[in-house]
Coordinates of N, CA, C and O in Angstrom, one line a residue:
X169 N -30.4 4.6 6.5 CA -30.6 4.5 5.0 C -29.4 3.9 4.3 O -29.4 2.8 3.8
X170 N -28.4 4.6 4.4 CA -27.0 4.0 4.5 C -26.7 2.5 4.0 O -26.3 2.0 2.9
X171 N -27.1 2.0 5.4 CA -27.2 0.6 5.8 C -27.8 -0.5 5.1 O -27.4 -1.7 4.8
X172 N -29.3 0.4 4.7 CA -30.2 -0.3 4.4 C -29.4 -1.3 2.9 O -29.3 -2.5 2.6
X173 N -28.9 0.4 1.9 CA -28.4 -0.2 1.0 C -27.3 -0.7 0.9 O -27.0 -1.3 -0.2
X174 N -26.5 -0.7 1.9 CA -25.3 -2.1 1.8 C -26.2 -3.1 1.9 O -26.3 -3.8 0.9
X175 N -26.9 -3.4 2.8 CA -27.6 -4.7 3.3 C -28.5 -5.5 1.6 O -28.8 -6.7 1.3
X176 N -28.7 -4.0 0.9 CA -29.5 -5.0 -0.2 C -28.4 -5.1 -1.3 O -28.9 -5.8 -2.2
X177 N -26.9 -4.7 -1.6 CA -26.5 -4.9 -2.0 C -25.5 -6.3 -1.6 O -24.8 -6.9 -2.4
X178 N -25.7 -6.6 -0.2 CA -25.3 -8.1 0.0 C -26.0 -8.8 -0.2 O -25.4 -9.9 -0.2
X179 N -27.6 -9.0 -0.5 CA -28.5 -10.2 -1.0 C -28.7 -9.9 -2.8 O -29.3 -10.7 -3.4
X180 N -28.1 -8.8 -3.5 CA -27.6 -8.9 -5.2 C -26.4 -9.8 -5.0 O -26.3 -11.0 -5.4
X181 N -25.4 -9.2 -4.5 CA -24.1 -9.4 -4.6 C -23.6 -9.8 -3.3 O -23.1 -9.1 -2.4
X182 N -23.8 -11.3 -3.3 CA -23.3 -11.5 -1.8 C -21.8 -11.7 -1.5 O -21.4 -11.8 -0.3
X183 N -20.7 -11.8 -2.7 CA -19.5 -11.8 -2.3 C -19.1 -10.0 -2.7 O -18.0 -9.4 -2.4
X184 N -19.6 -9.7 -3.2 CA -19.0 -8.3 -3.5 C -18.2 -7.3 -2.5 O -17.2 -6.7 -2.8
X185 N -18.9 -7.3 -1.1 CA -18.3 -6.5 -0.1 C -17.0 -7.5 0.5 O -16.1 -6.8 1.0
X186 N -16.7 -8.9 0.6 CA -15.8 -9.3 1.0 C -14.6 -9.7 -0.1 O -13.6 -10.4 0.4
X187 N -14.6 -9.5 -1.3 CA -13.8 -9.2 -2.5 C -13.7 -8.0 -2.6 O -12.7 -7.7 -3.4
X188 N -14.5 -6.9 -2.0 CA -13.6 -5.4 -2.1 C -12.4 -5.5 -0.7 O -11.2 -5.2 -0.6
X189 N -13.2 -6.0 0.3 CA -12.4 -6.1 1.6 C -11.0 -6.7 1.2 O -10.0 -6.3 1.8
X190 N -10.9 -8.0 0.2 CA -9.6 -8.7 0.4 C -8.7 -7.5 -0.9 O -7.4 -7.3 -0.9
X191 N -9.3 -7.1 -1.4 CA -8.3 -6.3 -2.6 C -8.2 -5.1 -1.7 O -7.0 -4.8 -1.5
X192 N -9.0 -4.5 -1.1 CA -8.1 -3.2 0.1 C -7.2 -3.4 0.7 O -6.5 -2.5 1.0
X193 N -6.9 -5.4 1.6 CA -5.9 -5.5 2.1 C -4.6 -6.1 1.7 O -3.4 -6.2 2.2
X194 N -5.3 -6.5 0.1 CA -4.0 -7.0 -0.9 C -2.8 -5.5 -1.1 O -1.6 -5.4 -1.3
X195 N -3.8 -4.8 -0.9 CA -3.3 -3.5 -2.0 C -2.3 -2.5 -0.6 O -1.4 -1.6 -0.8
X196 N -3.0 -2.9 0.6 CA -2.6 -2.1 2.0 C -1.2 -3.2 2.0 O -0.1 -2.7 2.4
X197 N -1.3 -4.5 1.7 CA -0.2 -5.5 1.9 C 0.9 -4.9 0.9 O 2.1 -4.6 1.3
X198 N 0.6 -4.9 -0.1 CA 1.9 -4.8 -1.4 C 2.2 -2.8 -1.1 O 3.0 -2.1 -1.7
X199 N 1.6 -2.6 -0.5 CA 2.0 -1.1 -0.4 C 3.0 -0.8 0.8 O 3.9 0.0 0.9
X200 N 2.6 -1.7 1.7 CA 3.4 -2.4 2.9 C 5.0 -2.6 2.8 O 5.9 -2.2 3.5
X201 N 4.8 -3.5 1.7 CA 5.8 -4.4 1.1 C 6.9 -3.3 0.6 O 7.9 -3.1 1.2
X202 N 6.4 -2.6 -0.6 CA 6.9 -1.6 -1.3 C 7.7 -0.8 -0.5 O 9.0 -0.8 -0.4
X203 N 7.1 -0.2 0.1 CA 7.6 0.6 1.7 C 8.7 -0.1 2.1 O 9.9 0.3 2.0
X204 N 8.3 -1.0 2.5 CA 9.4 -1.9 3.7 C 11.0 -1.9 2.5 O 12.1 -1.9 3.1
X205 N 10.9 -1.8 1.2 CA 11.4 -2.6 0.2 C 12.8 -0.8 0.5 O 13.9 -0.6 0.9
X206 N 11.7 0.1 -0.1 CA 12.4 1.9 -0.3 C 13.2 2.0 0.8 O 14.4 2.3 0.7
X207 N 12.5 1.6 2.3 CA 13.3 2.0 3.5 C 14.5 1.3 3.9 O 15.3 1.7 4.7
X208 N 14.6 -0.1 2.9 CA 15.8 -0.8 2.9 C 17.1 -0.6 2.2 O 18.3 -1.0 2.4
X209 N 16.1 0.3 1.1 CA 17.0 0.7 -0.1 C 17.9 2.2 0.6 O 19.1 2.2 0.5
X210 N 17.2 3.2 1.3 CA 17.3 4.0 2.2 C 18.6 4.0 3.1 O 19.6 4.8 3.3
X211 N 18.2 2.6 3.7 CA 19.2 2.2 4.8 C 21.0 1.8 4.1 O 22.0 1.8 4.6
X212 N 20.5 1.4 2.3 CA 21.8 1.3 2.3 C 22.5 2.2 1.5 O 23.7 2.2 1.0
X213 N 21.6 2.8 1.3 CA 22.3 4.4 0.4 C 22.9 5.1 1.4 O 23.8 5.9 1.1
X214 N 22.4 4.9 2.7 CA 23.4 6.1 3.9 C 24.3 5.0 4.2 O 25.3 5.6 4.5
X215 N 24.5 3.8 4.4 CA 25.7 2.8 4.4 C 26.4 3.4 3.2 O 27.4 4.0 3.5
X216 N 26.3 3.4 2.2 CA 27.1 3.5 1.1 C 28.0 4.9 0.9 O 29.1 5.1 0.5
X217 N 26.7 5.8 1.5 CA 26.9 7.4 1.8 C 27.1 7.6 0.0 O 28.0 8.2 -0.7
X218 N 25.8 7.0 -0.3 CA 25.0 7.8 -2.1 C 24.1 8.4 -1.8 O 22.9 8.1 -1.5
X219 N 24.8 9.9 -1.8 CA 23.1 10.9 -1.6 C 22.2 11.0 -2.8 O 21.1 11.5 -2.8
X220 N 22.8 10.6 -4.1 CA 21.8 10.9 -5.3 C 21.0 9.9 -4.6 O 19.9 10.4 -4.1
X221 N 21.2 8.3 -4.4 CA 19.9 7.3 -4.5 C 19.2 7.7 -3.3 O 17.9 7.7 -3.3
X222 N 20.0 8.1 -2.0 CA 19.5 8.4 -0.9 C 17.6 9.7 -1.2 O 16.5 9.7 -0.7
X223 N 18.2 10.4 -1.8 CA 17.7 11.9 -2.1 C 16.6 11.5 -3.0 O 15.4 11.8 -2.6
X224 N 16.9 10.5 -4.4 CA 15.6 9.7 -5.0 C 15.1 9.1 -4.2 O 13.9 9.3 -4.2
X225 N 15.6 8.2 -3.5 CA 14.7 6.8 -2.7 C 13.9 7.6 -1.6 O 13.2 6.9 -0.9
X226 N 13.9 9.0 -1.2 CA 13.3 9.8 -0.4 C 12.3 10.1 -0.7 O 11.3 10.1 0.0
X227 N 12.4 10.5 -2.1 CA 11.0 11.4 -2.9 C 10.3 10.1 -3.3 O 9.2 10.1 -2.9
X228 N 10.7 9.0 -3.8 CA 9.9 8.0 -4.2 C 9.2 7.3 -2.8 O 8.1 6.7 -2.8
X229 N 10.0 7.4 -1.6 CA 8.9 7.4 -0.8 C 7.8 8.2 0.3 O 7.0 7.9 1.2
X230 N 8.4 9.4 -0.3 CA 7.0 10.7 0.0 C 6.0 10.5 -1.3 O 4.8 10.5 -1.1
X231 N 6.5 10.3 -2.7 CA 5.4 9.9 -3.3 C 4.2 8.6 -3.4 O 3.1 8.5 -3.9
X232 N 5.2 7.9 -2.4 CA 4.2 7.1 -2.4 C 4.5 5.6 -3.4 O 3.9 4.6 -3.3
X233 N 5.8 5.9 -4.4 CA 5.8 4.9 -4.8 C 6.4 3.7 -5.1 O 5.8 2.8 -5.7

């Protein structure tokens, strides 16, 4: 049943399912990024040996953001 109604929502909207697909992987990409960006920041707060930014840049990346 499922199925049936993706399948008639690709003959309404035939780009719809591959425009949700590219914005889940824009959004998995810049979240990526983000990440990669905190753990850098991470790496140089314990070079620096700053536990305030260290201790922030921790929670900002268990929050997620």
């Amino acid at each position: 049943m499922e199925n049936n109604t993706l399948n008639g929502l690709d003959r309404v909207y035939p780009n719809l399912r591959d425009e949700m697909l590219a914005e889940l992987f824009l959004d998995q990409i810049m979240n990526n990024f983000q990440k990669r960006k905190i753990l850098e920041k991470i790496d140089q707060s314990l070079k620096n040996k700053d536990k305030e930014a260290f201790f922030r840049l921790t929670e900002d990346l268990k929050s997620g953001s």
